[in-house]
Coordinates of C-alpha atoms in Angstrom, one line a residue:
M685 CA 68.2 -1.2 -17.4
I686 CA 66.2 -0.4 -14.2
R687 CA 65.2 -3.8 -12.9
H688 CA 61.5 -4.1 -12.0
K689 CA 61.9 -6.3 -8.9
S690 CA 59.9 -4.6 -6.4
L691 CA 57.2 -2.0 -5.8
P692 CA 59.8 0.8 -4.9
A693 CA 61.7 0.0 -8.2
L694 CA 58.4 0.3 -10.2
L695 CA 57.6 3.6 -8.5
V696 CA 61.1 4.8 -9.5
T697 CA 60.2 4.1 -13.1
V698 CA 57.0 6.0 -12.9
M699 CA 58.7 9.0 -11.3
I700 CA 61.5 9.1 -13.8
A701 CA 59.0 8.8 -16.6
L702 CA 57.0 11.8 -15.3
S703 CA 60.1 14.0 -15.0
V704 CA 61.4 12.9 -18.5
L705 CA 58.0 13.5 -20.2
A706 CA 57.1 16.7 -18.4
C707 CA 60.4 18.6 -18.6
G708 CA 61.8 20.8 -21.3
F709 CA 60.8 23.9 -23.3
P710 CA 57.1 25.0 -23.3
L711 CA 56.6 24.7 -27.0
P712 CA 53.3 23.5 -28.5
A713 CA 53.2 20.2 -30.3
G714 CA 50.7 19.1 -33.0
T715 CA 47.1 19.9 -32.1
T716 CA 47.6 19.1 -28.4
T717 CA 46.9 21.7 -25.8
M718 CA 49.7 21.9 -23.3
A719 CA 48.7 21.0 -19.7
V720 CA 50.7 24.0 -18.4
T721 CA 48.4 26.4 -20.2
K722 CA 46.1 25.8 -17.2
A723 CA 48.9 26.8 -14.8
V724 CA 47.8 26.8 -11.2
C725 CA 49.0 29.1 -8.5
A726 CA 51.1 27.6 -5.7
Q727 CA 49.9 27.9 -2.1
D728 CA 50.6 31.4 -0.8
E729 CA 51.9 32.6 -4.2
P730 CA 51.2 36.3 -4.9
A731 CA 48.4 36.6 -7.5
A732 CA 50.6 38.9 -9.7
S733 CA 53.4 36.3 -10.3
C734 CA 50.9 33.6 -11.0
Q735 CA 49.0 35.7 -13.5
V736 CA 52.3 36.5 -15.3
R737 CA 53.1 32.8 -15.6
Q738 CA 49.6 31.8 -16.7
D739 CA 49.6 34.5 -19.4
A740 CA 53.1 33.4 -20.5
Y741 CA 52.1 29.8 -21.0
Q742 CA 49.0 30.9 -22.9
L743 CA 51.1 32.9 -25.3
M744 CA 53.6 30.0 -25.7
S745 CA 50.8 27.6 -26.5
Q746 CA 49.9 29.7 -29.6
L747 CA 53.3 29.7 -31.1
Q748 CA 53.7 28.3 -34.6
S749 CA 57.5 28.5 -34.7
A750 CA 60.5 29.3 -32.6
A751 CA 64.2 28.6 -32.2
V752 CA 66.2 27.4 -29.2
E753 CA 69.8 28.8 -28.9
D754 CA 72.5 28.0 -26.4
L755 CA 71.0 24.6 -25.8
S756 CA 72.8 22.7 -23.1
M757 CA 71.9 19.2 -21.8
T758 CA 73.6 16.9 -19.3
L759 CA 72.4 13.5 -18.3
H760 CA 73.9 11.0 -15.8
I761 CA 72.2 7.7 -15.0
D762 CA 73.6 5.1 -12.6
D763 CA 71.2 2.2 -12.1
G764 CA 73.6 0.2 -9.8
S765 CA 75.0 -2.0 -12.5
S766 CA 76.0 0.5 -15.3
V767 CA 76.6 4.2 -15.7
T768 CA 75.5 6.3 -18.7
S769 CA 76.3 9.9 -19.2
M770 CA 75.7 12.4 -22.0
V771 CA 76.8 16.0 -22.4
L772 CA 75.8 18.2 -25.4
T773 CA 75.4 21.7 -26.7
G774 CA 73.7 23.0 -29.8
Y775 CA 70.7 24.8 -31.3
Y776 CA 67.6 24.1 -33.3
E777 CA 64.6 25.5 -35.2
Y778 CA 61.1 24.4 -34.4
V779 CA 57.9 24.5 -36.6
V780 CA 54.6 23.2 -35.2
T781 CA 52.6 20.9 -37.4
G782 CA 48.9 20.0 -37.4
E783 CA 49.8 16.3 -36.9
E784 CA 50.0 14.3 -33.7
G785 CA 52.7 12.0 -35.2
G786 CA 56.4 12.4 -34.4
L787 CA 57.1 15.3 -32.1
G788 CA 54.1 17.3 -33.4
A789 CA 56.7 19.6 -35.0
N790 CA 59.4 19.6 -37.6
V791 CA 62.9 20.2 -36.1
H792 CA 66.3 21.1 -37.6
A793 CA 69.0 20.7 -35.0
T794 CA 72.8 21.0 -35.0
L795 CA 75.0 19.6 -32.2
V796 CA 77.9 21.9 -31.6
S797 CA 79.4 19.4 -29.1
A798 CA 78.1 16.0 -28.0
E799 CA 79.7 13.2 -26.1
M800 CA 78.1 10.0 -24.8
T801 CA 79.8 7.6 -22.4
D802 CA 78.5 4.1 -21.3
E803 CA 80.0 0.7 -20.5
S804 CA 81.1 0.3 -24.1
G805 CA 83.1 3.5 -24.2
T806 CA 82.8 7.1 -25.3
E807 CA 81.5 8.4 -28.6
S808 CA 81.6 11.9 -30.0
L809 CA 78.9 13.2 -32.3
S810 CA 80.1 16.9 -32.3
G811 CA 79.0 18.6 -35.4
A812 CA 76.2 16.2 -36.2
E813 CA 73.0 17.6 -37.8
F814 CA 69.5 16.2 -37.9
I815 CA 66.1 17.1 -39.3
I816 CA 62.9 15.6 -38.0
V817 CA 59.9 15.6 -40.3
G818 CA 57.0 13.6 -38.9
N819 CA 58.4 10.3 -37.6
K820 CA 61.3 10.4 -40.0
A821 CA 64.8 11.4 -38.9
Y822 CA 67.4 12.7 -41.4
T823 CA 70.8 12.7 -39.9
K824 CA 74.3 13.7 -41.1
K825 CA 77.7 13.4 -39.5
P826 CA 80.4 15.9 -40.5
G827 CA 81.7 15.1 -43.9
Q828 CA 79.1 12.4 -44.6
D829 CA 75.8 12.4 -46.6
W830 CA 72.3 12.5 -45.3
V831 CA 70.6 9.3 -44.3
Y832 CA 67.0 8.8 -43.1
E833 CA 65.2 6.3 -40.8
E834 CA 61.8 6.1 -39.1
L835 CA 61.7 6.7 -35.3
D836 CA 59.6 4.6 -33.0
E837 CA 58.0 6.0 -29.8
N838 CA 61.1 5.1 -27.7
A839 CA 63.4 7.0 -30.0
L840 CA 61.0 10.0 -30.1
L841 CA 60.9 10.1 -26.3
G842 CA 64.6 9.9 -26.1
L843 CA 65.0 12.7 -28.7
G844 CA 62.6 14.8 -26.7
L845 CA 64.7 14.3 -23.6
I846 CA 67.8 15.4 -25.4
L847 CA 66.2 18.5 -27.0
G848 CA 63.8 19.4 -24.2
L849 CA 60.8 18.6 -26.3
S850 CA 57.8 16.9 -24.7
G851 CA 55.9 16.2 -28.0
P852 CA 52.2 15.4 -28.0
T853 CA 52.7 12.8 -25.3
G854 CA 54.4 15.0 -22.7
S855 CA 52.3 18.0 -23.4
R856 CA 49.5 16.4 -21.4
L857 CA 51.7 16.4 -18.3
D858 CA 52.5 19.1 -15.7
L859 CA 54.6 18.4 -12.7
F860 CA 53.4 21.6 -11.0
S861 CA 49.7 20.8 -11.2
D862 CA 48.6 20.9 -7.6
P863 CA 49.0 24.1 -5.4
S864 CA 50.1 22.1 -2.4
I865 CA 53.1 20.3 -3.9
F866 CA 55.3 23.2 -5.2
T867 CA 56.6 26.6 -4.4
V868 CA 57.4 29.6 -6.6
S869 CA 60.1 32.2 -6.1
T870 CA 60.5 35.2 -8.3
S871 CA 63.4 37.6 -9.1
E872 CA 64.5 40.1 -11.7
A873 CA 66.9 38.6 -14.2
E874 CA 69.4 39.8 -16.7
A875 CA 67.8 41.5 -19.7
V876 CA 67.5 39.6 -22.9
A877 CA 67.8 41.7 -26.2
G878 CA 67.2 44.8 -24.1
Q879 CA 64.0 43.4 -22.5
A880 CA 63.7 43.0 -18.8
M881 CA 63.0 39.5 -17.5
Q882 CA 61.1 38.1 -14.5
A883 CA 62.6 34.8 -13.4
Q884 CA 60.3 32.3 -11.7
T885 CA 61.7 29.2 -10.1
L886 CA 59.1 26.4 -9.5
T887 CA 60.3 23.7 -7.0
L888 CA 58.5 20.5 -6.5
N889 CA 58.2 19.4 -2.9
L890 CA 58.5 15.6 -3.1
G891 CA 57.5 15.1 0.5
A892 CA 54.3 17.0 0.0
L893 CA 53.6 15.1 -3.2
L894 CA 54.0 11.7 -1.6
A895 CA 51.9 12.7 1.3
N896 CA 49.1 13.9 -0.9
A897 CA 47.3 10.8 -2.2
E898 CA 45.0 12.8 -4.5
A899 CA 47.8 14.7 -6.2
L900 CA 50.0 11.6 -6.5
N901 CA 47.2 9.6 -7.9
A902 CA 46.4 12.2 -10.6
M903 CA 50.1 12.6 -11.5
M904 CA 50.8 8.9 -11.8
S905 CA 47.6 8.2 -13.7
S906 CA 48.7 10.9 -16.2
G907 CA 52.1 9.3 -16.4
F908 CA 50.7 5.9 -17.3
G909 CA 48.3 7.5 -19.8
A910 CA 51.1 9.6 -21.5
G911 CA 53.6 7.1 -22.6
G912 CA 54.3 4.8 -19.7
E913 CA 54.4 1.7 -21.9
A914 CA 57.0 3.3 -24.1
L915 CA 59.3 3.6 -21.1
G916 CA 58.9 0.0 -20.2
M917 CA 56.1 0.0 -17.7
T918 CA 52.4 -0.5 -17.5
Q919 CA 50.0 0.2 -14.6
E920 CA 49.5 -3.6 -14.4
D921 CA 53.2 -4.0 -13.5
L922 CA 52.5 -2.3 -10.2
G923 CA 50.0 -4.9 -9.0
V924 CA 48.1 -2.0 -7.3
D925 CA 46.3 0.9 -8.8
A926 CA 47.7 4.5 -8.5
A927 CA 45.3 5.4 -5.8
Q928 CA 46.4 2.4 -3.6
L929 CA 50.0 3.2 -4.2
A930 CA 49.5 6.8 -3.3
M931 CA 48.2 5.6 0.1
L932 CA 51.5 3.7 0.7
S933 CA 53.8 6.4 -0.8
A934 CA 54.5 8.3 2.4
M935 CA 56.3 5.3 3.8
L936 CA 58.6 5.3 0.7
L937 CA 59.8 8.9 1.2
P938 CA 63.0 7.9 3.1
M939 CA 64.4 6.2 0.0
F940 CA 64.1 9.3 -2.1
E941 CA 66.3 11.6 0.2
G942 CA 68.2 14.0 -2.0
T943 CA 65.7 14.0 -4.8
S944 CA 64.7 17.5 -6.2
F945 CA 62.9 18.9 -9.2
A946 CA 63.2 22.6 -10.1
T947 CA 62.4 24.6 -13.2
T948 CA 63.2 28.2 -13.8
I949 CA 61.5 30.2 -16.6
Y950 CA 62.4 33.7 -17.7
I951 CA 59.4 35.8 -18.8
G952 CA 59.7 39.0 -20.9
A953 CA 58.3 42.1 -19.2
D954 CA 57.3 43.6 -22.5
D955 CA 56.1 40.8 -24.7
G956 CA 55.1 38.2 -22.1
Y957 CA 56.8 35.3 -23.8
I958 CA 59.1 32.8 -22.1
H959 CA 62.6 33.5 -23.3
R960 CA 64.7 31.0 -21.3
V961 CA 64.2 27.7 -19.5
E962 CA 66.4 26.0 -17.0
D963 CA 65.6 22.5 -15.6
K964 CA 67.5 20.9 -12.8
Y965 CA 66.3 17.4 -11.8
T966 CA 68.0 15.0 -9.4
F967 CA 66.4 11.7 -8.8
L968 CA 67.9 9.5 -6.1
M969 CA 66.6 6.2 -4.8
D970 CA 68.1 3.9 -2.2
T971 CA 65.9 1.0 -1.1
S972 CA 68.2 0.2 1.8
A973 CA 66.4 2.9 3.7
L974 CA 63.3 0.8 3.6
G975 CA 64.6 -2.5 4.9
A976 CA 62.2 -5.4 4.3
L977 CA 59.6 -3.2 2.6
A978 CA 62.0 -2.9 -0.4
G979 CA 61.5 -6.6 -1.2
E980 CA 63.8 -9.5 -1.8
G981 CA 67.3 -9.2 -3.1
E982 CA 70.1 -6.7 -2.7
P983 CA 69.3 -3.1 -1.9
Q984 CA 69.0 -1.1 -5.1
R985 CA 70.4 2.4 -5.6
V986 CA 69.4 4.5 -8.7
E987 CA 70.7 8.0 -9.5
M988 CA 69.6 10.2 -12.3
R989 CA 70.7 13.7 -12.8
Y990 CA 69.4 15.9 -15.6
E991 CA 70.0 19.5 -16.5
L992 CA 68.7 21.4 -19.5
S993 CA 68.8 25.0 -20.4
G994 CA 68.4 27.2 -23.5
N995 CA 67.1 30.5 -24.8
I996 CA 63.9 30.5 -26.8
V997 CA 64.2 33.1 -29.6
R998 CA 62.5 34.2 -32.8
H999 CA 59.0 33.6 -31.5
N1000 CA 56.6 33.1 -34.5
Q1001 CA 59.2 34.2 -37.0
P1002 CA 59.0 32.5 -40.4
V1003 CA 60.8 29.2 -40.5
T1004 CA 60.8 26.5 -43.2
I1005 CA 62.0 23.0 -42.4
T1006 CA 61.9 20.3 -45.1
A1007 CA 63.5 17.0 -45.7
P1008 CA 67.0 17.2 -47.3
E1009 CA 67.3 16.2 -51.0
G1010 CA 69.2 13.1 -51.9
A1011 CA 69.0 11.4 -48.4
T1012 CA 69.3 7.6 -48.5
E1013 CA 67.7 5.1 -46.2
G1014 CA 70.1 3.8 -43.6
S1015 CA 71.2 3.6 -40.0
G1016 CA 71.3 7.1 -38.6
L1017 CA 72.1 8.6 -35.3
L1018 CA 68.7 8.4 -33.7
G1019 CA 67.0 5.1 -34.4
E1020 CA 67.6 1.7 -32.8
G1021 CA 71.3 1.2 -32.2
G1022 CA 72.0 4.8 -33.1
G1023 CA 74.8 6.4 -31.1
L1024 CA 72.8 9.4 -29.8
L1025 CA 69.8 7.4 -28.4
G1026 CA 71.4 4.0 -27.8
S1027 CA 72.9 5.4 -24.6
L1028 CA 69.5 6.0 -23.1
G1029 CA 68.7 2.4 -22.4
G1030 CA 69.1 3.0 -18.7
L1031 CA 65.7 4.8 -18.8
Q1032 CA 63.8 1.7 -19.8

């Protein structure tokens, strides 16, 4: 668990929460309008590339179904007292619902390979399958029958992290929401299904963010409003409001040396849809760089590395996802104590 002993440690929780909630595939959820549909242009970005990205997010926000193939996710968390890691590959289908509950969509996923390691050992869930309908999860290990369980907000957020799905909560967030805090680079990418792709890499400038009180205030306020309590924090925990913390944040920059957030999207030249997403987030904090400002106790070091990639296919093709027949209530893979999400306690 990330210990909330000082202001810097609390800021770490907020920053991790923002990256967790805002990352992933730009798929609509429930009736929520994705924040990225109002995509802004970076400073000095050519108008042409910005327009392509804005149009792409608008198209993606209107999807009713899609599938993600070649899903790959790696997660490494070291909070100074324990290390948790997760590596998985797989694929899933996704159908948007008109409900805000659950992930705002029904999902049918299969894990081709999945391995979790924490202080208790290593567990494999390769070949596991799960279906999400509302806030119920139906899960099945190879050779076993379907069981179902209800998912709370923590489990849903953890599942979203694994699959790259922000759900209604994360849809309200956008890491790249201020022109002064990110850059965009473009390039031609390998064709997908015969269609040329434009690759756009958006890179967050953490120094610019921490030096911009207005942008940081807006981002942190959004973070608290979009699920902060589910990740074990409230704005009251800070002891200062987001605006006051933003004024102090520039002094905290040295402890985040090595932190980086980058997202690459691949946009079809013909249909304008986003066909692939690659997220690469590295979050490093070392309070020893701050000396007395870090507070009492031993210096704390936190490291979180998260990579996600996958191809978005079958945009708006007919998909039906329903609960499996004959499922029995029981302890599955995703709820409290479940192997797949139990390893994510380091985020809370």
